[in-house]
PDB file of C-alpha atoms and ligand atoms in Angstrom:
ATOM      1  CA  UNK A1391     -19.971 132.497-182.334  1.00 93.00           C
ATOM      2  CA  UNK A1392     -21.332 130.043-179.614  1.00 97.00           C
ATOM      3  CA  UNK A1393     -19.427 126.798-179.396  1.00 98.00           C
ATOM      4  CA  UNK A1394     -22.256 124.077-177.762  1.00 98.00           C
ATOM      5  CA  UNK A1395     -20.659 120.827-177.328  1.00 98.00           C
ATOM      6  CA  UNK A1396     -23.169 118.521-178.818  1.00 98.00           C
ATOM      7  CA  UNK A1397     -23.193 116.015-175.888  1.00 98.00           C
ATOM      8  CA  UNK A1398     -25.510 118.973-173.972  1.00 98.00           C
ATOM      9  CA  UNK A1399     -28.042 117.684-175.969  1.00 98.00           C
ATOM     10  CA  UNK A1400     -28.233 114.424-174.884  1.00 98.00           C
ATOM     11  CA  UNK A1401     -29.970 114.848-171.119  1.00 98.00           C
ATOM     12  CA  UNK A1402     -31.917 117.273-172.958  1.00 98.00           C
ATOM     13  CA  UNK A1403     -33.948 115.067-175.656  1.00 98.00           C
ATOM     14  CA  UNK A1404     -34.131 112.055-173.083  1.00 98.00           C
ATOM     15  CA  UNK A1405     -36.183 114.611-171.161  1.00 98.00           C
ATOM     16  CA  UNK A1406     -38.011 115.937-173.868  1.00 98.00           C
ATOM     17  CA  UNK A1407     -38.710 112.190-175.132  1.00 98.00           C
ATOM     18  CA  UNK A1408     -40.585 111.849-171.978  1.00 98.00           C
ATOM     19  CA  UNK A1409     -42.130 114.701-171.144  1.00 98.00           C
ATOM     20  CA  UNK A1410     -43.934 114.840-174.833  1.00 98.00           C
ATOM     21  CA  UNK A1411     -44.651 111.160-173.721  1.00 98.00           C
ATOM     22  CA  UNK A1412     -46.548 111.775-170.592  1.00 98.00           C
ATOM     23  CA  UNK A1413     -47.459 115.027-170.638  1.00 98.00           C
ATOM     24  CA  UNK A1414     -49.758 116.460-173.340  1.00 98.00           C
ATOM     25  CA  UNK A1415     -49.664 120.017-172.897  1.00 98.00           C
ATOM     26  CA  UNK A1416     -51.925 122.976-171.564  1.00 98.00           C
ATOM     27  CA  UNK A1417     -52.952 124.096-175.484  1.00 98.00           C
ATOM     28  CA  UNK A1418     -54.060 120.265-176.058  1.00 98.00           C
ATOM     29  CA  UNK A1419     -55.711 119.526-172.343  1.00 98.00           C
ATOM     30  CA  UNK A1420     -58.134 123.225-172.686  1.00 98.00           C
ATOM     31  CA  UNK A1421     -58.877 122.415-176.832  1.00 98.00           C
ATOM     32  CA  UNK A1422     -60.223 118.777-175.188  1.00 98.00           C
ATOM     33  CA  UNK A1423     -61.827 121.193-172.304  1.00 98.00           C
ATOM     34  CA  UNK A1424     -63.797 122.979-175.332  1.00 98.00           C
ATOM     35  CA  UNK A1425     -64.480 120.481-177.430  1.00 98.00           C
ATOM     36  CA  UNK A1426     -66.604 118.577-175.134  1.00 98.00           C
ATOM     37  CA  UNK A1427     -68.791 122.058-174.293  1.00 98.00           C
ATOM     38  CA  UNK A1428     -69.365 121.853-178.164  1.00 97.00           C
ATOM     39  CA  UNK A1429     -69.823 117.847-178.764  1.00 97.00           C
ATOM     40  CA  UNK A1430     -73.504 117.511-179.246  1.00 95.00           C
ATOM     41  CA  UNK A1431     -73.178 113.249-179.385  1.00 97.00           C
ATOM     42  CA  UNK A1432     -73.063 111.580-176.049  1.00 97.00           C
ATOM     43  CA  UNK A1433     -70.643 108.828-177.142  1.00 97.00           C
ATOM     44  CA  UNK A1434     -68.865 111.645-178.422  1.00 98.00           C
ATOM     45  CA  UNK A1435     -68.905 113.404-175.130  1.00 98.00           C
ATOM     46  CA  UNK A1436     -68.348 110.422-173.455  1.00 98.00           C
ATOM     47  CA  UNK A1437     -65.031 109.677-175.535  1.00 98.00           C
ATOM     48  CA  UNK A1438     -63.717 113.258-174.563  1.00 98.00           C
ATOM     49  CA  UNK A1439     -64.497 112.454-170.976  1.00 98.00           C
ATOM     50  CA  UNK A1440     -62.106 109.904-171.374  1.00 98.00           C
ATOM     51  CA  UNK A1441     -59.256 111.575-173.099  1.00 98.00           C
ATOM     52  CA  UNK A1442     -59.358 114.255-170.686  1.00 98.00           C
ATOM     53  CA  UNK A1443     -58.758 112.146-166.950  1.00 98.00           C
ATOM     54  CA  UNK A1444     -56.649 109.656-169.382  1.00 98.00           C
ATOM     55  CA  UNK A1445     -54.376 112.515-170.483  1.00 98.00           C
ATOM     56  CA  UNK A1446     -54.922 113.759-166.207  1.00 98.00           C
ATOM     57  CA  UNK A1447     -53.782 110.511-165.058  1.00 98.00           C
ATOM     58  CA  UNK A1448     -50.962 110.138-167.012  1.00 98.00           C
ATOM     59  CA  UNK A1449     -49.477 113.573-166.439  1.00 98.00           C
ATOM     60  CA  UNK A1450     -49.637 112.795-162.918  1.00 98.00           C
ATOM     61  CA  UNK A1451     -48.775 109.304-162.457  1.00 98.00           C
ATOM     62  CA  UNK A1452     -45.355 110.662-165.336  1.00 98.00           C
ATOM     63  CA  UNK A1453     -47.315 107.555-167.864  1.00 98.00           C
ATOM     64  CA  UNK A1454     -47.443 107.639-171.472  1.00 98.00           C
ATOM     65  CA  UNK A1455     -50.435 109.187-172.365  1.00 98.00           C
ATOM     66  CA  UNK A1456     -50.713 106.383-175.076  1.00 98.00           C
ATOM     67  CA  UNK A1457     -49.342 102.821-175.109  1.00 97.00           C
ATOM     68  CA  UNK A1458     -48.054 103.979-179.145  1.00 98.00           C
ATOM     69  CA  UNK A1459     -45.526 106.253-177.858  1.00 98.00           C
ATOM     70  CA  UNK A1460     -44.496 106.892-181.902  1.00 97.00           C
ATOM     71  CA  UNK A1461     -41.366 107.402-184.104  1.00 98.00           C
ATOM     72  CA  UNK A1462     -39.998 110.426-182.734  1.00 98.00           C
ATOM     73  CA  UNK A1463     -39.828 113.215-184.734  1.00 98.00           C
ATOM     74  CA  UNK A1464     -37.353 115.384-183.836  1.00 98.00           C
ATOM     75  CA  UNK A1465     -36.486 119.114-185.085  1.00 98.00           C
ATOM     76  CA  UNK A1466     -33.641 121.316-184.153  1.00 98.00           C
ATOM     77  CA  UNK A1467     -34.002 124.812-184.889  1.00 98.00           C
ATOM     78  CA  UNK A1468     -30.255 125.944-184.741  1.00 98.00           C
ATOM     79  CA  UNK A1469     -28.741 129.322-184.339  1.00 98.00           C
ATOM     80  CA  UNK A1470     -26.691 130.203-187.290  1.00 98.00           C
ATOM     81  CA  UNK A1471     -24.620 131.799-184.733  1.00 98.00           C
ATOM     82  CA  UNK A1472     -23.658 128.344-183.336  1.00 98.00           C
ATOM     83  CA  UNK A1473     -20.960 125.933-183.776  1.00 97.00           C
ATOM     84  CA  UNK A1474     -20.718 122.497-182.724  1.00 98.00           C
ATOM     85  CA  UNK A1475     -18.116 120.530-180.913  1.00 98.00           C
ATOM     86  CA  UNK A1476     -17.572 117.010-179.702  1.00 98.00           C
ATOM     87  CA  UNK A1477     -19.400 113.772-181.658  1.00 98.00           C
ATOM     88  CA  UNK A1478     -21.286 113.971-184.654  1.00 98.00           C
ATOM     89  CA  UNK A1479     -24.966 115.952-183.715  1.00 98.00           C
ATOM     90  CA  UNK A1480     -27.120 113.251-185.328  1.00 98.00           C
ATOM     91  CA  UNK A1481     -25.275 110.523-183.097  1.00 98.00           C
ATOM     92  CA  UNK A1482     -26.375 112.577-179.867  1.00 98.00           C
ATOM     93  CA  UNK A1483     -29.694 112.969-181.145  1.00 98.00           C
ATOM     94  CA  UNK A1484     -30.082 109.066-181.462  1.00 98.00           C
ATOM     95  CA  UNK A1485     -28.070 108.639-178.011  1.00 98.00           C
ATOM     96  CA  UNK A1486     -31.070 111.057-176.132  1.00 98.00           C
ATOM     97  CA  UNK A1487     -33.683 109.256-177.924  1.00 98.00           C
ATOM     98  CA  UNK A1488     -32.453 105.800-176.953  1.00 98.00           C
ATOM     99  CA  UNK A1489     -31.853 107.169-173.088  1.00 98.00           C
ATOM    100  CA  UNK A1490     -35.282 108.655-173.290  1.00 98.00           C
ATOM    101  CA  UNK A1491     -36.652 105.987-174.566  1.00 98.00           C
ATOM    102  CA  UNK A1492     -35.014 103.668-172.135  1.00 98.00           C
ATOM    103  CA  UNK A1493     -34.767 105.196-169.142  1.00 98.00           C
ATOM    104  CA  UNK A1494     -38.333 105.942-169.687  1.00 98.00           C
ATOM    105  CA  UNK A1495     -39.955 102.486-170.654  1.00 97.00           C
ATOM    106  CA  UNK A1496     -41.740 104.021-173.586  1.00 98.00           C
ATOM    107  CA  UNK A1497     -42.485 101.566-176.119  1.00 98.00           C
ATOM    108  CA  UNK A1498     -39.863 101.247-179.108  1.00 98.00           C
ATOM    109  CA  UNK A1499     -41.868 101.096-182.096  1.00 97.00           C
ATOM    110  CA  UNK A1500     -39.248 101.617-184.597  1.00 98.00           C
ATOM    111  CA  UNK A1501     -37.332  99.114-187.241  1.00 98.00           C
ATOM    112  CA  UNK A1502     -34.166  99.230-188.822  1.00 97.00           C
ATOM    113  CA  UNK A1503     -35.483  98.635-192.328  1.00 97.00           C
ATOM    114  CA  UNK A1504     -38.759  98.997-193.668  1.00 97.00           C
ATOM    115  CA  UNK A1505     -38.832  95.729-195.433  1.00 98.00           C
ATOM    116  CA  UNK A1506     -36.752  93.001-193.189  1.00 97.00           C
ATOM    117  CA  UNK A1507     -38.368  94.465-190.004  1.00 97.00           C
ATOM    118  CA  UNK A1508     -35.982  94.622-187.129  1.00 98.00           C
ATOM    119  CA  UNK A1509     -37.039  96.431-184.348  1.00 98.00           C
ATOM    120  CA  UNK A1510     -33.784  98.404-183.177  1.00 98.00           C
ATOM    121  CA  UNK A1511     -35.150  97.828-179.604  1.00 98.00           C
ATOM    122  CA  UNK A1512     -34.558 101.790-178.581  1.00 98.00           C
ATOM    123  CA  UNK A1513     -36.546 103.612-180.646  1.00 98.00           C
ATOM    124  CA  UNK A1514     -33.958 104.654-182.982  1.00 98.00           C
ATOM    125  CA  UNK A1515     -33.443 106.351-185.674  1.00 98.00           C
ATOM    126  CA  UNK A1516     -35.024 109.646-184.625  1.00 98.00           C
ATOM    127  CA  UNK A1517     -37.185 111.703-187.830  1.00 98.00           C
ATOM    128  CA  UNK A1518     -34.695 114.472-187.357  1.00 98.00           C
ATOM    129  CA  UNK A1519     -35.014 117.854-189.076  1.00 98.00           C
ATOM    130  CA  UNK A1520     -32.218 120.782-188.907  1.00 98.00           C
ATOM    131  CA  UNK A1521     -33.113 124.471-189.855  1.00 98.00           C
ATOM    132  CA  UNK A1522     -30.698 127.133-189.532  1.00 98.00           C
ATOM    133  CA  UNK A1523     -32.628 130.832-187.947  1.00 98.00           C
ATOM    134  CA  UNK A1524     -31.169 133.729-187.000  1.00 98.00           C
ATOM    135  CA  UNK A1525     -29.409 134.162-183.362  1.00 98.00           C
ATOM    136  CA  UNK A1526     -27.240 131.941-181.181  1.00 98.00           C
ATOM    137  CA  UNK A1527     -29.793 129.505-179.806  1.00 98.00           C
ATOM    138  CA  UNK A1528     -30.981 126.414-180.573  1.00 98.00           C
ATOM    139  CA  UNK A1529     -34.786 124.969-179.855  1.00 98.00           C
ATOM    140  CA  UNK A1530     -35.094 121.364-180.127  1.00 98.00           C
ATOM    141  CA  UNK A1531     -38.816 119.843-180.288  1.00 98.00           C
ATOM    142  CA  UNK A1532     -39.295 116.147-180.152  1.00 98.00           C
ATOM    143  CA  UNK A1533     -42.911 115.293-181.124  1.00 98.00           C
ATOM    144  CA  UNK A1534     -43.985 111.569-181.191  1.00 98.00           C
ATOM    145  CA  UNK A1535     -45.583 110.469-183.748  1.00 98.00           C
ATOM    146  CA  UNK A1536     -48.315 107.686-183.399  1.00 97.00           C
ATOM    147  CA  UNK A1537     -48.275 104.871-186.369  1.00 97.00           C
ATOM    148  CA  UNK A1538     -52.565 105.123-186.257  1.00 96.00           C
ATOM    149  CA  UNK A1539     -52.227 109.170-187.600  1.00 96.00           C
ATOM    150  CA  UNK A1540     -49.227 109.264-189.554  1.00 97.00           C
ATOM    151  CA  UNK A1541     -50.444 106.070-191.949  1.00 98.00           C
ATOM    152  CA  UNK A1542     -53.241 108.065-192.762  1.00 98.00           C
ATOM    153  CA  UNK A1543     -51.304 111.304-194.132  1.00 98.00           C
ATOM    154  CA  UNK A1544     -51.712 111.732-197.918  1.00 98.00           C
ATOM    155  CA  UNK A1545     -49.630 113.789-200.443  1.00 98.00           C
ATOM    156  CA  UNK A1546     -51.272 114.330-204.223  1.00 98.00           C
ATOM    157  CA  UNK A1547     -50.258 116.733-206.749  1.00 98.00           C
ATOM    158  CA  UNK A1548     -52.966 118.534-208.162  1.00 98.00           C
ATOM    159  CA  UNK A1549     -53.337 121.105-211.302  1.00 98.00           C
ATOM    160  CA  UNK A1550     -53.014 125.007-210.250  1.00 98.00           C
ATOM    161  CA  UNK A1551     -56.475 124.907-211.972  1.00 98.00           C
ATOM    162  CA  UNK A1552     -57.918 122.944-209.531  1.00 98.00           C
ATOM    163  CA  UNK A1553     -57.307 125.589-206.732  1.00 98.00           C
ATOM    164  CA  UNK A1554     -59.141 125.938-203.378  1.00 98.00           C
ATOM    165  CA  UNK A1555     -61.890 123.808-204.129  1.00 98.00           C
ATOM    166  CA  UNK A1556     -59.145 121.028-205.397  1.00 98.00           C
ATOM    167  CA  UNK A1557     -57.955 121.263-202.336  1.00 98.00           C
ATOM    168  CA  UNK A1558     -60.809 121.323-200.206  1.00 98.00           C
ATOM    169  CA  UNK A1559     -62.390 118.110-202.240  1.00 98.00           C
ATOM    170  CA  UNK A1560     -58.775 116.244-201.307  1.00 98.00           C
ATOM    171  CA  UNK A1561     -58.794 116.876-198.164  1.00 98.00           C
ATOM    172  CA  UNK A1562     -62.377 116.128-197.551  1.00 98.00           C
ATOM    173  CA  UNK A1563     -61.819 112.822-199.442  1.00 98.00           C
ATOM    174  CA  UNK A1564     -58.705 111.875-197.061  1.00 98.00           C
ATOM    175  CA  UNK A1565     -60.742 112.297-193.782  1.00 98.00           C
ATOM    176  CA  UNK A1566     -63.554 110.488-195.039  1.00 98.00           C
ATOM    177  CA  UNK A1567     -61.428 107.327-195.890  1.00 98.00           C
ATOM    178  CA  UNK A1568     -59.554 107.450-193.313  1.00 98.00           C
ATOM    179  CA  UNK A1569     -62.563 107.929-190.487  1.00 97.00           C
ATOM    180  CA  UNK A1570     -61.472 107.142-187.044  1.00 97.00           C
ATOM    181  CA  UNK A1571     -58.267 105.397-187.848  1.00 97.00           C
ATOM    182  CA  UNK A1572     -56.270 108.759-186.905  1.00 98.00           C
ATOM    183  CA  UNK A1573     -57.980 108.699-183.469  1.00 98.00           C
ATOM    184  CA  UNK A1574     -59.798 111.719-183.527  1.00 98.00           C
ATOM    185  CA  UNK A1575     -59.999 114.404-182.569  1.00 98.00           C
ATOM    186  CA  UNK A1576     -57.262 115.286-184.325  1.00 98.00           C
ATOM    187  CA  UNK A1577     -55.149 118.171-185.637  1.00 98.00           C
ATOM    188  CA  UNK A1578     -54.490 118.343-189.415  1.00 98.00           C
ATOM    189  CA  UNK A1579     -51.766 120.250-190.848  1.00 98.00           C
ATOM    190  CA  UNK A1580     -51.736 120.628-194.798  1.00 99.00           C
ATOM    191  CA  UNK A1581     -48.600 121.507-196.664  1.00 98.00           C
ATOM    192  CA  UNK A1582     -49.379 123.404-200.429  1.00 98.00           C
ATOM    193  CA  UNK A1583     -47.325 124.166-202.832  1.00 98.00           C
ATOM    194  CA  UNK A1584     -42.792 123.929-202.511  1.00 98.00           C
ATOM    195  CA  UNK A1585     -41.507 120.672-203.993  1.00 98.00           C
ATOM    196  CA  UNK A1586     -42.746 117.300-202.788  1.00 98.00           C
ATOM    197  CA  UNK A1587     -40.670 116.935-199.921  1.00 98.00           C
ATOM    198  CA  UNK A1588     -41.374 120.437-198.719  1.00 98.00           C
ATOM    199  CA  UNK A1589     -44.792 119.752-199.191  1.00 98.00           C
ATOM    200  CA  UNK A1590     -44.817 117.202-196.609  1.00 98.00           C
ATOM    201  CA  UNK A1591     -42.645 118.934-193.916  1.00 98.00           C
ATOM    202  CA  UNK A1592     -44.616 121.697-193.841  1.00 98.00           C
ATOM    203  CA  UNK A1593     -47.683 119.705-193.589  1.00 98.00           C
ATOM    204  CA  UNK A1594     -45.355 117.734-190.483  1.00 98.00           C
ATOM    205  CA  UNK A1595     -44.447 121.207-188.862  1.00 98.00           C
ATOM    206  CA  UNK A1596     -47.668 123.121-188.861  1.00 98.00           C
ATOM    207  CA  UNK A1597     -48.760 120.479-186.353  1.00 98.00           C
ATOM    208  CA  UNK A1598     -46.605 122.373-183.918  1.00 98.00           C
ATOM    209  CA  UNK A1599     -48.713 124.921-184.410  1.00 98.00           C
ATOM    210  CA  UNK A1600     -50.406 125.992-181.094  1.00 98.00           C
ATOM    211  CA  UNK A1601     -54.179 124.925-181.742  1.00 98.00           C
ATOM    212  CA  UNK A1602     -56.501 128.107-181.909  1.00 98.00           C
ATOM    213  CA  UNK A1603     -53.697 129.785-183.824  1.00 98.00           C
ATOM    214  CA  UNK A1604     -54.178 130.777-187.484  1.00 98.00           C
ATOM    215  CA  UNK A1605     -52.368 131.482-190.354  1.00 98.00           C
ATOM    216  CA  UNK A1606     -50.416 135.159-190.379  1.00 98.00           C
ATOM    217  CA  UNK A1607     -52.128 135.425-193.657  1.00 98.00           C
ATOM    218  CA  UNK A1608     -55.345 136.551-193.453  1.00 98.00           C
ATOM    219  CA  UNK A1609     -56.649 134.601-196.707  1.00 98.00           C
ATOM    220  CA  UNK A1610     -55.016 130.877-195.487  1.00 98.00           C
ATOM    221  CA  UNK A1611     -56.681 131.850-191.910  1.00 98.00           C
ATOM    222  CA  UNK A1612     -59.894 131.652-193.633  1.00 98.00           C
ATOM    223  CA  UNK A1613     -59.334 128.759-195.681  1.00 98.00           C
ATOM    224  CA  UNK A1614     -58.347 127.288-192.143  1.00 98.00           C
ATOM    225  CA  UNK A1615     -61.489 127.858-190.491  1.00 98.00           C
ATOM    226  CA  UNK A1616     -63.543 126.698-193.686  1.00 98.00           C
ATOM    227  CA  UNK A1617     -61.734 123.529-193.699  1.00 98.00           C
ATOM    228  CA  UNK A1618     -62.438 122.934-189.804  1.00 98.00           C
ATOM    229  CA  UNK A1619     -66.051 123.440-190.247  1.00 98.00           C
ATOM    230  CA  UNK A1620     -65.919 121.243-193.451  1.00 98.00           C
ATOM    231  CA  UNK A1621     -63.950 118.561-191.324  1.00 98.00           C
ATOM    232  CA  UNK A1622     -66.625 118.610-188.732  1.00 98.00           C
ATOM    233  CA  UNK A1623     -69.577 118.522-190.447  1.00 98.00           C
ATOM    234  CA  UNK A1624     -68.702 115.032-191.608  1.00 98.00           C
ATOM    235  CA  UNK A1625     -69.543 113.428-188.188  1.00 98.00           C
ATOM    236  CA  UNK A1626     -66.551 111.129-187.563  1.00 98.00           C
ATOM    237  CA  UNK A1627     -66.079 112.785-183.709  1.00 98.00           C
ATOM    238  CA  UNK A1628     -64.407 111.597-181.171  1.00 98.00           C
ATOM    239  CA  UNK A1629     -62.304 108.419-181.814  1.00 97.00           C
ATOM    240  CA  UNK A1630     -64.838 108.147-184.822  1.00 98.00           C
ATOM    241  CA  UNK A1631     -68.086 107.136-182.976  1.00 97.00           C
ATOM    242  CA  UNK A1632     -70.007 110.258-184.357  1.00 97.00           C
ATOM    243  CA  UNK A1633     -70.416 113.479-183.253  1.00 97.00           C
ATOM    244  CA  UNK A1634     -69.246 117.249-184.061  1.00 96.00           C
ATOM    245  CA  UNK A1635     -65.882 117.076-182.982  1.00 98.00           C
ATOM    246  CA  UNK A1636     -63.735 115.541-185.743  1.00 98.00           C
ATOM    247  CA  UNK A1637     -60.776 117.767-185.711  1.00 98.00           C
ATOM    248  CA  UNK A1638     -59.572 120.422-182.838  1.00 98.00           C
ATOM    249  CA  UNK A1639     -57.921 122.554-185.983  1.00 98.00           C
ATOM    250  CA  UNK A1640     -56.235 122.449-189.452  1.00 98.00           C
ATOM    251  CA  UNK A1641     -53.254 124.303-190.306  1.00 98.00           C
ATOM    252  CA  UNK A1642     -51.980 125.533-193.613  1.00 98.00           C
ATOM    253  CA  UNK A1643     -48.538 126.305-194.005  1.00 98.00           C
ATOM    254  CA  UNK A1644     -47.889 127.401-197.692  1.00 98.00           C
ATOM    255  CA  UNK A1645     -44.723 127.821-200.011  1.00 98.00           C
ATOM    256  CA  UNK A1646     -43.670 129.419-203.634  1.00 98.00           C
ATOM    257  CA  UNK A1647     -44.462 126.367-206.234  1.00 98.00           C
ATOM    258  CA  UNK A1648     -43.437 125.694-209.600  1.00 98.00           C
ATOM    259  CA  UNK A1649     -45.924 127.048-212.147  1.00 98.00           C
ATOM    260  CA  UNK A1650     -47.050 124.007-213.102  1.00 98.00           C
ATOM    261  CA  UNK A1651     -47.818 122.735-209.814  1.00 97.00           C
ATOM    262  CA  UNK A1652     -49.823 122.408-206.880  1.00 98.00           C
ATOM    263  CA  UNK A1653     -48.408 119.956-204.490  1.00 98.00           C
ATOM    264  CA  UNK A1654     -50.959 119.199-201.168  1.00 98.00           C
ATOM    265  CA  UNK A1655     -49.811 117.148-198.185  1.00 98.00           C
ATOM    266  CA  UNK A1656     -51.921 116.535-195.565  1.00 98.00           C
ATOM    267  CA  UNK A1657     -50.674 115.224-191.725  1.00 98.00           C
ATOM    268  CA  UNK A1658     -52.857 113.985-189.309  1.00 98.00           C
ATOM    269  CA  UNK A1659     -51.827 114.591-185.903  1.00 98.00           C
ATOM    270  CA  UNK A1660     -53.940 112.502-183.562  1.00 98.00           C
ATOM    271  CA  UNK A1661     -56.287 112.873-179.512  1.00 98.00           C
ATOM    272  CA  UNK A1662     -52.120 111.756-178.369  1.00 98.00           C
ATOM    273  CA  UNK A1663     -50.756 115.407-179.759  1.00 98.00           C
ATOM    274  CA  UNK A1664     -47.816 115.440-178.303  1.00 98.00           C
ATOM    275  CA  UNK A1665     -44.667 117.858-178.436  1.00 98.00           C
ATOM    276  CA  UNK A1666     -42.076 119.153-175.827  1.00 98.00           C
ATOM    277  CA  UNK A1667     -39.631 121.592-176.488  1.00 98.00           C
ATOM    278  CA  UNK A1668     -36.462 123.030-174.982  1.00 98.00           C
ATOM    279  CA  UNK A1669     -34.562 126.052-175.762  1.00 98.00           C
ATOM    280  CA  UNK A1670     -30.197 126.222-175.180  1.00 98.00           C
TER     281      UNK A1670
HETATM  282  S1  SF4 B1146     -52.952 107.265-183.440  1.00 75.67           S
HETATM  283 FE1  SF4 B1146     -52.301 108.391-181.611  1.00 75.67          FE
HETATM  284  S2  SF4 B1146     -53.888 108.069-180.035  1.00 75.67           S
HETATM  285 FE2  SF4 B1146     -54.162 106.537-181.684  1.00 75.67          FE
HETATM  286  S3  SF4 B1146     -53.030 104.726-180.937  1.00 75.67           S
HETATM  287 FE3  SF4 B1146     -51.620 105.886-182.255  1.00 75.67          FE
HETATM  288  S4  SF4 B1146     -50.528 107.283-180.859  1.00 75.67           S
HETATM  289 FE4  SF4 B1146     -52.299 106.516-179.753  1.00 75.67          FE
END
């Protein structure tokens, strides 16, 4: 076994809270680089133009990259060859985010309580997520999460009869209510089938997913591309001004389901995709 003591996590997620802040990375900055040889609208063009020396600038001047700088989602993928010592791991968690957060002058654009509205003034509590994998490491990602895309994520349960095209008409539905609001482009990551909180982290986690990158399965790789072209062909683009660039990519993660069910979350991840990730 590997005995971490959790306060080594601490300097690590303040940095990681502020590296995902101001620096979107390489994947993100070359998708922009491509989308704009493929926008046909000169708004549109014009709006990628903008992204791309905005998300420049504030990788170089260490800025957030946007003034939302999200709930932060954190996940720890933990060695099940690992044991913890010291204070309790979800304290430590909240203790990097609030030093990150802090020490950073990120924006804190969390509240206590949903309903009474008290913002807790560090960006605390983190959206933390634990899953136990093989081997003695652990790989935290902290991935902000912007308020604009994440109100606009949907969850519905439809019938198994319903099938691809059920899911294809939800999704297409979502993105054409929601329009710009997610501040395209955007990544989408859909969750089918598991229960209904599955559901929704998978739809969470395949944002992680590098952009470009399909499904191992050959069939959900196809569905993937199918829905990107569908996606696009509505002419939302860039920050929703029209054009052919609505989404960089969609990602299906999938999951064994109940047999009478067919649960279908869908994430929005918006233009501020941001992730950072560190390996102990
Ligand atoms: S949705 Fe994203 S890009 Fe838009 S304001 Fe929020 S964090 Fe910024």
């Amino acid at each position: 076994m590997r005995t971490i003591n959790t306060q080594d996590i601490v300097p690590v997620i303040e940095k990681l809270c502020q590296q995902a802040c101001y620096e979107l990375n390489d994947n993100v900055m070359n998708a922009f680089q491509e989308a704009l040889t493929k926008e046909e609208s000169p708004i549109g063009k014009d709006c990628l133009s903008i992204i791309i020396k905005n998300g420049k600038f504030a990788k170089e001047h260490q800025l957030p990259c946007c003034h939302d700088t999200g709930a932060t989602v954190v996940l720890m993928e933990i060695g099940q060859e690992v044991c913890w010592s010291g204070i309790a791991l979800e304290k430590q968690v909240n203790e990097g985010v609030r030093l990150g957060y802090t020490n950073g002058y990120l924006r804190k654009s969390v509240v206590s309580d949903p309903l009474n509205r008290v913002n807790t003034n560090d960006n605390t509590p983190a959206m933390l997520h634990t899953e136990i994998v093989p081997g003695d490491k652990v790989k935290i990602t902290v991935m902000p999460k912007g308020g604009g895309s994440e109100n606009m994520g949907a969850f519905k349960v439809l019938l198994p009869g319903d099938g691809v095209a059920g899911v294809k008409k939800f999704l297409l539905e979502t993105v054409q209510k929601v329009g710009g609001n997610p501040c395209p482009p955007y990544i989408i990551g859909i969750g089918i089938g598991g229960t209904m909180d599955k559901c929704a982290w998978m739809a969470k986690k395949a944002l992680l997913r590098p952009i470009g990158e399909h499904n191992a399965n050959p069939f959900y790789a196809e569905l993937e591309k199918e829905f990107l072209e569908a996606v696009n062909n509505t002419g939302i683009g860039p920050i929703g001004y029209g054009g052919r660039v609505t989404a960089l990519d969609v990602h299906i993660d999938y999951f064994g389901v109940h047999i009478t069910s067919l649960p279908v979350a869908i994430n929005f991840q918006c233009n501020a995709a941001r992730q950072a990730t560190a390996i102990l």
